[in-house]
Amino acid sequence: MLKGAVANLFNLSFNAASDVPLYKQLAEAISGLISRGLMQAGERLPATRELAGQLGLNRTTVSAAYAVLEESGLIQGHVGRGSFVAKGGIAAPAASTDWGAILPPIDLGFGLSIHETEISFANSRPAGNGFPLAQFRRLSKQVIDSPDAAEILQLGSPHGYGPLRRYLLEQATAAGIARPGDDLIITNGCQQGLDLLARLFARGGESVVLEDPVYHGLVRVFSRAGANILSIDLGETGIDIDRLEEVILQHRPRLLVLTPSFQNPTGITISCEHRKRIVELAQRSGVVLLENDIYSELRYYGTALPTLKELDETGNTILLRSYSKVSFPGLRVGWVIAPRAVIECLAEAKQISDLHSDQLSQAVLLRFAESGELAQHIERTRRSGRERLNAVLRACAAHLPSGTKFTRPEGGMSLWVELPAPLNAENVLSRAQERGVNFLPGRYFSARRTHARGLRISFGGLDTEQITRGVQILGEAARRELSASAVSAKSEPAAALV
Amino acid sequence: MLKGAVANLFNLSFNAASDVPLYKQLAEAISGLISRGLMQAGERLPATRELAGQLGLNRTTVSAAYAVLEESGLIQGHVGRGSFVAKGGIAAPAASTDWGAILPPIDLGFGLSIHETEISFANSRPAGNGFPLAQFRRLSKQVIDSPDAAEILQLGSPHGYGPLRRYLLEQATAAGIARPGDDLIITNGCQQGLDLLARLFARGGESVVLEDPVYHGLVRVFSRAGANILSIDLGETGIDIDRLEEVILQHRPRLLVLTPSFQNPTGITISCEHRKRIVELAQRSGVVLLENDIYSELRYYGTALPTLKELDETGNTILLRSYSKVSFPGLRVGWVIAPRAVIECLAEAKQISDLHSDQLSQAVLLRFAESGELAQHIERTRRSGRERLNAVLRACAAHLPSGTKFTRPEGGMSLWVELPAPLNAENVLSRAQERGVNFLPGRYFSARRTHARGLRISFGGLDTEQITRGVQILGEAARRELSASAVSAKSEPAAALV
């Protein structure tokens, strides 16, 4: 492992979805390291070529970032010697506050490591070119012109915009998902649902069971809340139920968090029989079941399975849903269905968090759902998703090196690849990025294990040509890395006997 | 103090801004008490007349709530004997989860106690009938029709919608508020800014200094985060700076949270001289200064004062601002300006909280600001605000009993009344509610002191006739309560000598 400032620099990550150009993101990140005392005055920055190589950026991007930092007086360039952190640049005025000592440590690896590549499998989000813009425009204008506009613009309720809340609760009740003792709260997407629930159920170092690999935002929300994270390995055929039972009986966790349909990152779906066993186990042991159900509508093959919430006749399962994956992620609307006592506590936590969710988007999404346009959009997304899924499975079978394992989801946006030994996903990523292809390596999805040979392919935002070409390049990168590691294994001197 | 179930019932509070009718809110609240084990099977509910009186509701509202509960099997009515909590109603199926034992205690007094009244001084929010709806509609449609729509609907950045973020930072830089080392993050209104900052600065039981009285959402966010709350009394002339200095030197708090302009609930503004002393004190002691600056644009008299952020040449002051009070509260857009290291940590916390803020509202408010419509709306709000302020000050002087003290703000939405002894604001409130007038008594604004004689009059959402009539009724209620307490003091038997 690298140490100190260089390790911090080489672990920087960037957000390609941001409007901020990459050179500015890099300049700001370095400026942050300097202002937090993680890079000291006089310290030498890596050569632009070296940093560019490590971060998978163009050299011009790094040069532009250095130029910005030099201009603001934070670093100084010396011809032939390189760039150095300046002593007290103008961006760091005489400060009585030592932020480095006060602020909590930031995890620089948290942000998605998205580089400037042509084909990115890194983002689990729907394709923007599939957005039904004309319908969105027509329906939004209806909302804006409606007599409800004044009410939408006024202060609202922590529980959510009344008409949307009633609509969602009626739909869930009609579908047998919400029970008489249940209630519903609207959140800023599912992430806020998780955050509010973590405040309720993981406040005193309680144990929380997560799947492994798992979506990193899910690990973060519970670990930041102070939970003791336990994990259940996902194998090729899904969650290990016997192991789950052992963990529950041994550790008596407060919470079990599952994504039963098209799990992120693996795409794995828990079978109906296993769902029943899980619900029965939760009832027997008193563990609270949290069902993260944001992908289930994106089923391209097979038949829909009942949610854990439906199977749990005690009504105690907590269900999270969202419009983000099936409509417009930029409109932040998710919801939680749970027993009334839980929703009451969530509403109080929500009020403390941000009073209530934005009402304009709630009203627009309600109109989108009520008009039937959402259902039509989901139908179109399923058709195109089926083609994407076919393309990615075909390409994986054709182009990945022999010995590679990958999941075969029936829906969702992602699948999971396990490269054969001695490959390492991060090394393959570096090679793939050189050829313009990006993905997230296994370590981003670690609940406990490192998943060094694992990687996620998110295919939801790409067309079938991009998918096929991207997987082909990924396969070539893996094979080149295999050859290189065979050579390096041969040339490695014998280890000392100790 | 009342004990047990009856106390829980009598402390229930309701949200008149909600779409949920009051009888349903009441039914749900009682159902919550039952499901959380706070009301036991067989326990008798208060008579409808009694509960209606205590909660300031109509008796028909309480009867309707009881009917709903009876229908769902949660309570049983016995003619002549009253209503009782049923044994295992259908809404509470055989449950393996004891929510009462798991969930954190909820503070039933947290929600605003807003009753069905004609004139409510309880809500600190702008008047909905002053919203520039035509302009909002025109500009929203421009945003929706623009080529940016697809980007607005796609996943965004935790820092906020790029164009709005750049606009706000440029404005703040031009105004001398943001310095070269500063950055900006967009939050779901100021409340989320406070919540994210509490995660950074109040995580390990650190001490936080608040004004007293203070906005209850501000106390809550820091006490829930685990902060040790210290408080500085606000007198008639504002914050006690000498006392502040003592508290800072004695307790070495991490954070000092001030609302220097038109503070909620008092309307008090800190003078320029005192602002300089506060900034100097913060610099000297290393306490982090958090400036909650959401009302300063609503100045109706006098001249604008510099923000603490402007006066602090170290750049270390953290500034919170919001569009909520000066435009549309239902669109949740606030922001934080702070040194880059702080914004970096906030962005990480924001990503864990809810990924990013809703982008449609951000884009609409950007258009509203850039077009100049926001400035015109603020100008109109200032004109009508001046009239409201004149009306409330005139009415307080004319109608409140002699010995009453009240603040004389030059802007904002609220003023603070201190009733003469032996009056109690809650008793006066009960009498005022009988006459259709509502306000929030002092205990809602307690950082440490109870403010039994204090009350907040929020005049921002009412017209001048309502204000005048409302204060007149409030004054009459206070005088009736004064007479009653004089009578009761006379008729009170002598206390035992112990």
GROMACS .gro file of C-alpha atoms in nm, chain A residues 15 17-21 24 27-29 31-33 35-36 74 90-97 99 101-108 110-112 123-129 131 133 136-138 140-141 143-163 165-166 179-181 183 188-189 191-193 195 199-201 203 206 215-217 220-222 224 254 282-284 286-288 313-318 327-333 339-342 344-346 348-362 364, chain B residues 15 17-21 24 27-29 31-33 35-36 74 90-97 99 101-108 110-112 123-128 131 133 136-138 140-141 143-163 165-166 179-183 188-189 191-193 195 199-201 203 206 215-217 220-222 224 254 282-284 286-288 313-318 327-333 339-342 344-346 348-362 364:
model
  276
   15ASN     CA    1  -1.789   1.220  -1.075
   17ALA     CA    2  -2.205   1.296  -1.399
   18SER     CA    3  -2.106   1.630  -1.249
   19ASP     CA    4  -2.114   1.955  -1.444
   20VAL     CA    5  -1.777   2.038  -1.296
   21PRO     CA    6  -1.507   1.949  -1.552
   24LYS     CA    7  -1.159   2.133  -1.182
   27ALA     CA    8  -0.783   2.077  -0.867
   28GLU     CA    9  -1.049   2.101  -0.596
   29ALA     CA   10  -0.964   1.759  -0.459
   31SER     CA   11  -0.678   2.182  -0.285
   32GLY     CA   12  -0.889   1.993  -0.030
   33LEU     CA   13  -0.598   1.766   0.060
   35SER     CA   14  -0.630   2.264   0.314
   36ARG     CA   15  -0.692   1.962   0.536
   74LEU     CA   16  -0.158   2.667  -0.374
   90ILE     CA   17  -0.378   3.282  -0.104
   91ALA     CA   18  -0.655   3.025  -0.091
   92ALA     CA   19  -0.559   2.944   0.267
   93PRO     CA   20  -0.569   3.272   0.461
   94ALA     CA   21  -0.457   3.306   0.820
   95ALA     CA   22  -0.708   3.073   0.980
   96SER     CA   23  -0.782   3.021   1.347
   97THR     CA   24  -0.964   2.698   1.264
   99TRP     CA   25  -1.035   2.197   0.991
  101ALA     CA   26  -0.838   1.841   1.336
  102ILE     CA   27  -1.211   1.909   1.359
  103LEU     CA   28  -1.373   1.742   1.061
  104PRO     CA   29  -1.438   1.369   1.043
  105PRO     CA   30  -1.212   1.173   0.807
  106ILE     CA   31  -1.346   1.169   0.455
  107ASP     CA   32  -1.336   0.847   0.258
  108LEU     CA   33  -1.187   0.951  -0.072
  110PHE     CA   34  -1.650   0.673  -0.161
  111GLY     CA   35  -1.737   0.868  -0.473
  112LEU     CA   36  -1.781   0.666  -0.787
  123ASN     CA   37  -2.319   0.390  -1.340
  124SER     CA   38  -2.633   0.205  -1.235
  125ARG     CA   39  -2.882   0.449  -1.380
  126PRO     CA   40  -3.129   0.449  -1.665
  127ALA     CA   41  -3.033   0.575  -2.011
  128GLY     CA   42  -3.104   0.947  -2.043
  129ASN     CA   43  -3.189   0.909  -2.411
  131PHE     CA   44  -3.647   0.955  -2.101
  133LEU     CA   45  -3.926   1.402  -2.250
  136PHE     CA   46  -4.269   1.481  -1.904
  137ARG     CA   47  -4.305   1.827  -2.056
  138ARG     CA   48  -4.676   1.791  -2.124
  140SER     CA   49  -4.535   1.897  -1.587
  141LYS     CA   50  -4.712   2.186  -1.754
  143VAL     CA   51  -4.923   2.037  -1.288
  144ILE     CA   52  -4.784   2.389  -1.312
  145ASP     CA   53  -5.106   2.524  -1.461
  146SER     CA   54  -5.330   2.341  -1.215
  147PRO     CA   55  -5.501   2.517  -0.922
  148ASP     CA   56  -5.285   2.298  -0.693
  149ALA     CA   57  -4.975   2.498  -0.784
  150ALA     CA   58  -5.004   2.739  -0.490
  151GLU     CA   59  -5.036   2.451  -0.247
  152ILE     CA   60  -4.739   2.271  -0.405
  153LEU     CA   61  -4.526   2.582  -0.353
  154GLN     CA   62  -4.626   2.622   0.014
  155LEU     CA   63  -4.468   2.443   0.310
  156GLY     CA   64  -4.569   2.076   0.312
  157SER     CA   65  -4.586   1.775   0.539
  158PRO     CA   66  -4.292   1.556   0.654
  159HIS     CA   67  -4.501   1.259   0.542
  160GLY     CA   68  -4.498   1.378   0.182
  161TYR     CA   69  -4.727   1.553  -0.067
  162GLY     CA   70  -5.075   1.439   0.035
  163PRO     CA   71  -5.214   1.341  -0.308
  165ARG     CA   72  -4.895   0.974  -0.055
  166ARG     CA   73  -5.259   0.869  -0.083
  179ARG     CA   74  -5.168  -0.387   0.529
  180PRO     CA   75  -5.428  -0.215   0.750
  181GLY     CA   76  -5.169  -0.126   1.015
  183ASP     CA   77  -4.851   0.375   0.664
  188ASN     CA   78  -3.576   1.190  -0.129
  189GLY     CA   79  -3.519   0.867  -0.313
  191GLN     CA   80  -3.110   0.666  -0.009
  192GLN     CA   81  -3.290   0.897   0.234
  193GLY     CA   82  -3.522   0.612   0.332
  195ASP     CA   83  -3.062   0.711   0.610
  199ARG     CA   84  -3.118   0.668   1.252
  200LEU     CA   85  -3.398   0.458   1.399
  201PHE     CA   86  -3.243   0.113   1.397
  203ARG     CA   87  -2.819   0.427   1.658
  206GLU     CA   88  -2.679  -0.234   1.682
  215TYR     CA   89  -2.431  -0.133  -0.299
  216HIS     CA   90  -2.171   0.090  -0.132
  217GLY     CA   91  -2.422   0.364  -0.044
  220ARG     CA   92  -2.202   0.365   0.416
  221VAL     CA   93  -2.534   0.474   0.554
  222PHE     CA   94  -2.529   0.204   0.821
  224ARG     CA   95  -2.177   0.602   0.942
  254ARG     CA   96  -3.151  -0.558   1.495
  282ALA     CA   97  -3.727  -1.289   1.063
  283GLN     CA   98  -4.060  -1.355   1.236
  284ARG     CA   99  -3.910  -1.627   1.453
  286GLY     CA  100  -3.759  -1.083   1.585
  287VAL     CA  101  -3.506  -0.925   1.346
  288VAL     CA  102  -3.651  -0.631   1.154
  313GLU     CA  103  -4.840  -1.161   0.736
  314THR     CA  104  -4.726  -0.993   1.059
  315GLY     CA  105  -4.693  -0.676   0.851
  316ASN     CA  106  -4.362  -0.596   1.016
  317THR     CA  107  -4.143  -0.591   0.705
  318ILE     CA  108  -4.030  -0.244   0.602
  327SER     CA  109  -3.838   0.710  -1.432
  328PHE     CA  110  -3.616   1.016  -1.368
  329PRO     CA  111  -3.332   0.986  -1.114
  330GLY     CA  112  -3.292   1.365  -1.098
  331LEU     CA  113  -3.637   1.392  -0.936
  332ARG     CA  114  -3.572   1.257  -0.589
  333VAL     CA  115  -3.881   1.062  -0.491
  339PRO     CA  116  -4.616  -0.027   1.034
  340ARG     CA  117  -4.758   0.304   1.148
  341ALA     CA  118  -4.533   0.322   1.454
  342VAL     CA  119  -4.226   0.309   1.230
  344GLU     CA  120  -4.436   0.801   1.284
  345CYS     CA  121  -4.072   0.783   1.393
  346LEU     CA  122  -3.952   0.827   1.035
  348GLU     CA  123  -4.012   1.290   1.304
  349ALA     CA  124  -3.663   1.207   1.174
  350LYS     CA  125  -3.757   1.344   0.832
  351GLN     CA  126  -3.876   1.672   0.983
  352ILE     CA  127  -3.545   1.711   1.163
  353SER     CA  128  -3.355   1.614   0.845
  354ASP     CA  129  -3.510   1.849   0.591
  355LEU     CA  130  -3.874   1.927   0.691
  356HIS     CA  131  -4.021   1.756   0.383
  357SER     CA  132  -3.941   1.646   0.028
  358ASP     CA  133  -3.965   1.878  -0.266
  359GLN     CA  134  -4.329   1.906  -0.368
  360LEU     CA  135  -4.301   2.002  -0.734
  361SER     CA  136  -4.133   1.675  -0.828
  362GLN     CA  137  -4.378   1.477  -0.617
  364VAL     CA  138  -4.510   1.584  -1.140
  513ASN     CA  139  -5.037   1.973   1.129
  515ALA     CA  140  -5.084   2.236   0.668
  516SER     CA  141  -5.131   1.865   0.599
  517ASP     CA  142  -5.382   1.729   0.349
  518VAL     CA  143  -5.480   1.472   0.606
  519PRO     CA  144  -5.797   1.588   0.784
  522LYS     CA  145  -5.762   1.127   1.060
  525ALA     CA  146  -5.709   0.868   1.477
  526GLU     CA  147  -5.363   0.787   1.346
  527ALA     CA  148  -5.193   0.940   1.646
  529SER     CA  149  -5.353   0.427   1.681
  530GLY     CA  150  -4.979   0.498   1.706
  531LEU     CA  151  -4.999   0.526   2.084
  533SER     CA  152  -4.947   0.014   1.858
  534ARG     CA  153  -4.644   0.142   2.051
  572LEU     CA  154  -5.866  -0.064   1.780
  588ILE     CA  155  -5.736  -0.610   1.350
  589ALA     CA  156  -5.489  -0.332   1.285
  590ALA     CA  157  -5.243  -0.499   1.522
  591PRO     CA  158  -5.198  -0.856   1.395
  592ALA     CA  159  -4.992  -1.119   1.574
  593ALA     CA  160  -4.657  -0.942   1.558
  594SER     CA  161  -4.315  -1.077   1.641
  595THR     CA  162  -4.179  -0.723   1.658
  597TRP     CA  163  -4.186  -0.165   1.804
  599ALA     CA  164  -3.914  -0.158   2.264
  600ILE     CA  165  -3.712  -0.099   1.946
  601LEU     CA  166  -3.796   0.251   1.827
  602PRO     CA  167  -3.650   0.565   1.982
  603PRO     CA  168  -3.891   0.770   2.191
  604ILE     CA  169  -4.083   1.017   1.981
  605ASP     CA  170  -4.137   1.367   2.108
  606LEU     CA  171  -4.505   1.423   2.061
  608PHE     CA  172  -4.227   1.835   1.837
  609GLY     CA  173  -4.481   1.890   1.563
  610LEU     CA  174  -4.631   2.234   1.547
  621ASN     CA  175  -4.658   2.938   1.119
  622SER     CA  176  -4.343   3.123   1.019
  623ARG     CA  177  -4.393   3.104   0.646
  624PRO     CA  178  -4.474   3.349   0.367
  625ALA     CA  179  -4.833   3.416   0.263
  626GLY     CA  180  -4.937   3.178  -0.014
  629PHE     CA  181  -4.682   3.386  -0.451
  631LEU     CA  182  -4.787   3.226  -0.964
  634PHE     CA  183  -4.357   3.082  -1.162
  635ARG     CA  184  -4.566   2.918  -1.433
  636ARG     CA  185  -4.399   3.105  -1.717
  638SER     CA  186  -4.103   2.676  -1.500
  639LYS     CA  187  -4.227   2.611  -1.852
  641VAL     CA  188  -3.705   2.529  -1.783
  642ILE     CA  189  -3.916   2.230  -1.883
  643ASP     CA  190  -3.894   2.318  -2.253
  644SER     CA  191  -3.522   2.391  -2.242
  645PRO     CA  192  -3.263   2.148  -2.380
  646ASP     CA  193  -3.136   2.114  -2.021
  647ALA     CA  194  -3.445   1.911  -1.926
  648ALA     CA  195  -3.284   1.571  -1.994
  649GLU     CA  196  -2.984   1.662  -1.778
  650ILE     CA  197  -3.211   1.790  -1.500
  651LEU     CA  198  -3.393   1.455  -1.496
  652GLN     CA  199  -3.072   1.250  -1.481
  653LEU     CA  200  -2.874   1.165  -1.166
  654GLY     CA  201  -2.695   1.475  -1.036
  655SER     CA  202  -2.413   1.579  -0.806
  656PRO     CA  203  -2.418   1.585  -0.423
  657HIS     CA  204  -2.288   1.942  -0.449
  658GLY     CA  205  -2.604   2.053  -0.627
  659TYR     CA  206  -2.723   2.137  -0.979
  660GLY     CA  207  -2.413   2.283  -1.147
  661PRO     CA  208  -2.565   2.596  -1.304
  663ARG     CA  209  -2.431   2.624  -0.774
  664ARG     CA  210  -2.214   2.840  -1.000
  677ARG     CA  211  -1.389   3.415  -0.027
  678PRO     CA  212  -1.132   3.246  -0.254
  679GLY     CA  213  -1.103   2.942  -0.024
  680ASP     CA  214  -1.481   2.896  -0.005
  681ASP     CA  215  -1.711   2.655  -0.178
  686ASN     CA  216  -3.293   2.066   0.086
  687GLY     CA  217  -3.361   2.396   0.254
  689GLN     CA  218  -3.290   2.241   0.775
  690GLN     CA  219  -3.081   1.989   0.583
  691GLY     CA  220  -2.782   2.223   0.598
  693ASP     CA  221  -2.860   1.841   0.980
  697ARG     CA  222  -2.324   1.528   1.161
  698LEU     CA  223  -1.988   1.697   1.113
  699PHE     CA  224  -1.962   1.907   1.425
  701ARG     CA  225  -2.102   1.381   1.653
  704GLU     CA  226  -1.944   1.821   2.142
  713TYR     CA  227  -3.628   2.781   1.654
  714HIS     CA  228  -3.719   2.432   1.781
  715GLY     CA  229  -3.599   2.259   1.461
  718ARG     CA  230  -3.372   1.925   1.769
  719VAL     CA  231  -3.117   1.875   1.499
  720PHE     CA  232  -2.829   1.927   1.740
  722ARG     CA  233  -3.060   1.441   1.820
  752ARG     CA  234  -1.720   2.330   1.908
  780ALA     CA  235  -1.490   3.317   1.751
  781GLN     CA  236  -1.153   3.380   1.587
  782ARG     CA  237  -0.981   3.413   1.923
  784GLY     CA  238  -1.142   2.876   1.770
  785VAL     CA  239  -1.515   2.808   1.800
  786VAL     CA  240  -1.677   2.742   1.462
  811GLU     CA  241  -1.163   3.775   0.727
  812THR     CA  242  -1.034   3.428   0.817
  813GLY     CA  243  -1.314   3.294   0.597
  814ASN     CA  244  -1.399   3.030   0.857
  815THR     CA  245  -1.758   3.129   0.925
  816ILE     CA  246  -2.015   2.888   0.783
  825SER     CA  247  -3.984   3.256  -0.248
  826PHE     CA  248  -4.160   2.915  -0.234
  827PRO     CA  249  -4.114   2.701   0.082
  828GLY     CA  250  -4.248   2.391  -0.100
  829LEU     CA  251  -3.943   2.394  -0.327
  830ARG     CA  252  -3.668   2.276  -0.094
  831VAL     CA  253  -3.357   2.471  -0.187
  837PRO     CA  254  -1.428   2.672   0.345
  838ARG     CA  255  -1.371   2.403   0.083
  839ALA     CA  256  -1.268   2.142   0.342
  840VAL     CA  257  -1.606   2.178   0.514
  842GLU     CA  258  -1.610   1.843   0.091
  843CYS     CA  259  -1.722   1.675   0.412
  844LEU     CA  260  -2.077   1.806   0.368
  846GLU     CA  261  -1.991   1.322   0.143
  847ALA     CA  262  -2.257   1.345   0.417
  848LYS     CA  263  -2.510   1.467   0.160
  849GLN     CA  264  -2.436   1.171  -0.070
  850ILE     CA  265  -2.497   0.931   0.217
  851SER     CA  266  -2.812   1.122   0.317
  852ASP     CA  267  -2.997   1.140  -0.012
  853LEU     CA  268  -2.746   1.144  -0.303
  854HIS     CA  269  -2.842   1.495  -0.414
  855SER     CA  270  -3.120   1.754  -0.402
  856ASP     CA  271  -3.407   1.755  -0.644
  857GLN     CA  272  -3.291   1.912  -0.969
  858LEU     CA  273  -3.619   2.038  -1.117
  859SER     CA  274  -3.675   2.283  -0.832
  860GLN     CA  275  -3.313   2.392  -0.841
  862VAL     CA  276  -3.673   2.652  -1.166
   0.00000   0.00000   0.00000
